[in-house]
Coordinates of C-alpha atoms in Angstrom, one line a residue:
X1 CA -61.9 62.7 25.5
X2 CA -63.5 63.6 22.2
X3 CA -67.3 63.8 21.7
X4 CA -68.5 63.1 18.2
X5 CA -71.4 61.6 16.2
X6 CA -71.3 57.8 16.1
X7 CA -70.4 56.1 12.9
X8 CA -71.4 52.6 11.7
X9 CA -67.8 51.5 12.7
X10 CA -68.7 52.4 16.3
X11 CA -71.7 50.1 16.5
X12 CA -69.8 47.0 17.8
X13 CA -68.3 49.0 20.7
X14 CA -71.7 50.6 21.4
X15 CA -73.3 47.2 21.6
X16 CA -70.4 45.9 23.8
X17 CA -70.9 48.7 26.2
X18 CA -74.7 48.2 26.3
X19 CA -74.3 44.4 26.8
X20 CA -71.9 45.1 29.7
X21 CA -74.8 46.6 31.7
X22 CA -77.3 43.8 31.2
X23 CA -76.1 41.4 34.0
X24 CA -76.3 44.1 36.7
X25 CA -80.1 44.5 36.2
X26 CA -79.6 48.1 37.0
X27 CA -79.7 49.9 33.6
X28 CA -81.7 48.1 30.9
X29 CA -84.8 45.8 30.7
X30 CA -83.0 43.6 28.2
X31 CA -82.3 40.2 29.9
X32 CA -79.9 38.8 27.4
X33 CA -77.1 40.4 25.2
X34 CA -78.1 42.0 22.0
X35 CA -76.3 41.6 18.7
X36 CA -74.9 44.3 16.4
X37 CA -77.3 43.1 13.6
X38 CA -80.3 43.5 16.0
X39 CA -79.2 47.1 16.8
X40 CA -78.7 48.2 13.2
X41 CA -82.3 49.6 12.8
X42 CA -81.9 51.5 16.1
X43 CA -78.5 52.9 14.8
X44 CA -80.1 53.8 11.5
X45 CA -82.9 55.7 13.3
X46 CA -80.2 57.9 14.9
X47 CA -79.0 59.2 11.5
X48 CA -81.8 61.8 12.0
X49 CA -80.1 65.1 13.0
X50 CA -82.7 65.6 15.8
X51 CA -82.0 62.1 17.2
X52 CA -78.2 61.8 17.2
X53 CA -76.1 59.1 18.7
X54 CA -72.9 60.4 20.2
X55 CA -69.8 58.6 21.3
X56 CA -67.2 59.8 23.8
X57 CA -63.7 58.5 22.8
X58 CA -60.6 58.3 24.9
X59 CA -57.2 59.5 23.7
X60 CA -56.6 56.2 21.9
X61 CA -59.9 56.6 19.9
X62 CA -61.6 53.9 21.9
X63 CA -65.3 54.4 22.5
X64 CA -65.6 54.9 26.3
X65 CA -69.2 56.0 26.5
X66 CA -72.2 56.9 24.4
X67 CA -75.5 58.9 24.5
X68 CA -78.6 58.5 22.4
X69 CA -81.5 60.8 21.8
X70 CA -84.4 58.5 21.3
X71 CA -88.0 59.2 20.1
X72 CA -90.3 59.6 23.1
X73 CA -93.5 58.9 21.2
X74 CA -94.0 58.9 17.4
X75 CA -96.5 61.7 17.1
X76 CA -95.6 65.1 15.7
X77 CA -96.6 67.1 18.8
X78 CA -93.9 65.2 20.7
X79 CA -91.1 65.9 18.2
X80 CA -89.4 68.3 20.6
X81 CA -89.2 65.7 23.4
X82 CA -86.4 63.1 23.5
X83 CA -85.6 60.3 25.8
X84 CA -81.8 60.1 26.4
X85 CA -79.8 57.1 27.3
X86 CA -76.3 57.1 28.6
X87 CA -74.0 54.1 28.8
X88 CA -70.4 54.0 29.9
X89 CA -67.8 51.2 29.4
X90 CA -66.9 49.3 32.5
X91 CA -63.3 50.5 32.4
X92 CA -64.4 54.1 32.3
X93 CA -67.1 54.2 34.9
X94 CA -67.0 56.5 37.8
X95 CA -64.8 59.0 36.0
X96 CA -67.5 61.6 35.2
X97 CA -68.2 60.5 31.6
X98 CA -71.9 60.1 32.2
X99 CA -72.0 63.6 33.7
X100 CA -70.0 65.0 30.7
X101 CA -72.5 63.4 28.2
X102 CA -75.5 64.7 30.2
X103 CA -74.2 68.2 30.3
X104 CA -73.5 68.1 26.5
X105 CA -77.0 66.9 25.9
X106 CA -78.5 69.7 27.9
X107 CA -76.4 72.3 26.2
X108 CA -77.0 71.1 22.7
X109 CA -80.7 69.9 22.9
X110 CA -82.3 73.2 22.0
X111 CA -80.2 73.4 18.8
X112 CA -81.4 69.9 17.9
X113 CA -85.0 71.2 18.3
X114 CA -85.7 69.8 21.7
X115 CA -87.6 71.5 24.5
X116 CA -87.8 68.6 26.9
X117 CA -85.5 65.7 27.8
X118 CA -86.6 62.5 29.6
X119 CA -84.7 59.7 31.2
X120 CA -86.2 56.3 32.0
X121 CA -84.4 54.9 35.1
X122 CA -85.1 51.9 37.3
X123 CA -86.1 53.0 40.8
X124 CA -83.2 51.0 42.3
X125 CA -80.6 52.7 40.1
X126 CA -79.8 55.4 42.6
X127 CA -76.5 56.5 40.9
X128 CA -78.4 57.4 37.7
X129 CA -81.3 59.0 39.6
X130 CA -78.8 61.1 41.5
X131 CA -76.9 62.1 38.3
X132 CA -80.0 63.3 36.5
X133 CA -81.4 65.0 39.6
X134 CA -78.1 66.8 40.1
X135 CA -78.6 68.3 36.6
X136 CA -82.1 69.7 37.2
X137 CA -84.2 66.7 36.2
X138 CA -87.3 66.1 38.3
X139 CA -89.4 63.0 38.8
X140 CA -92.2 63.3 36.3
X141 CA -93.5 59.7 36.5
X142 CA -93.4 56.6 38.6
X143 CA -94.5 53.2 37.2
X144 CA -94.5 50.8 40.1
X145 CA -93.4 47.2 39.7
X146 CA -93.6 47.4 35.9
X147 CA -90.5 45.4 35.1
X148 CA -89.6 41.9 36.3
X149 CA -85.9 41.3 36.5
X150 CA -84.9 37.8 37.7
X151 CA -88.2 37.4 39.5
X152 CA -88.0 40.8 41.2
X153 CA -90.6 43.5 40.4
X154 CA -88.9 46.8 39.7
X155 CA -90.2 50.4 39.4
X156 CA -89.5 52.7 36.5
X157 CA -88.9 56.3 37.2
X158 CA -89.4 58.9 34.5
X159 CA -87.3 62.0 35.0
X160 CA -87.7 65.1 32.9
X161 CA -86.4 68.5 32.3
X162 CA -87.3 71.4 30.0
X163 CA -84.3 72.8 28.1
X164 CA -83.7 76.0 26.3
X165 CA -85.0 79.5 26.8

């Protein structure tokens, strides 16, 4: 597996991986698939060195997973805080790729200018909560019944961790 910055040519694969998570109602609050065109502004926002978008590619060069550093809140005092999102292709799930991406984010975040990382995870997404907690993230926030997914109210858990010295 090779970890690298995403390119515009990767965007269709990134969108496919993202869309593959929607039906489960475990990972994203989107209820319908998104398009490549709709995600272009999001991709363009990740051309900022402090807000990279990484892809993890298999030996054939296929995007197997990706990680984004997203703006937490657009005020200067929060520039050192990023929300990270991790998405893994269905064919590559349960092979440790999410863990590999999270570890890379933790290692590289200080060099990107980050002192804090956040994850926004649905309360019923126990695998993701366990992954982040296993890497030192603590529950910093709980927003009860904030999302309605197919008529079911779901909690959002905000996990966080300080990084660096």
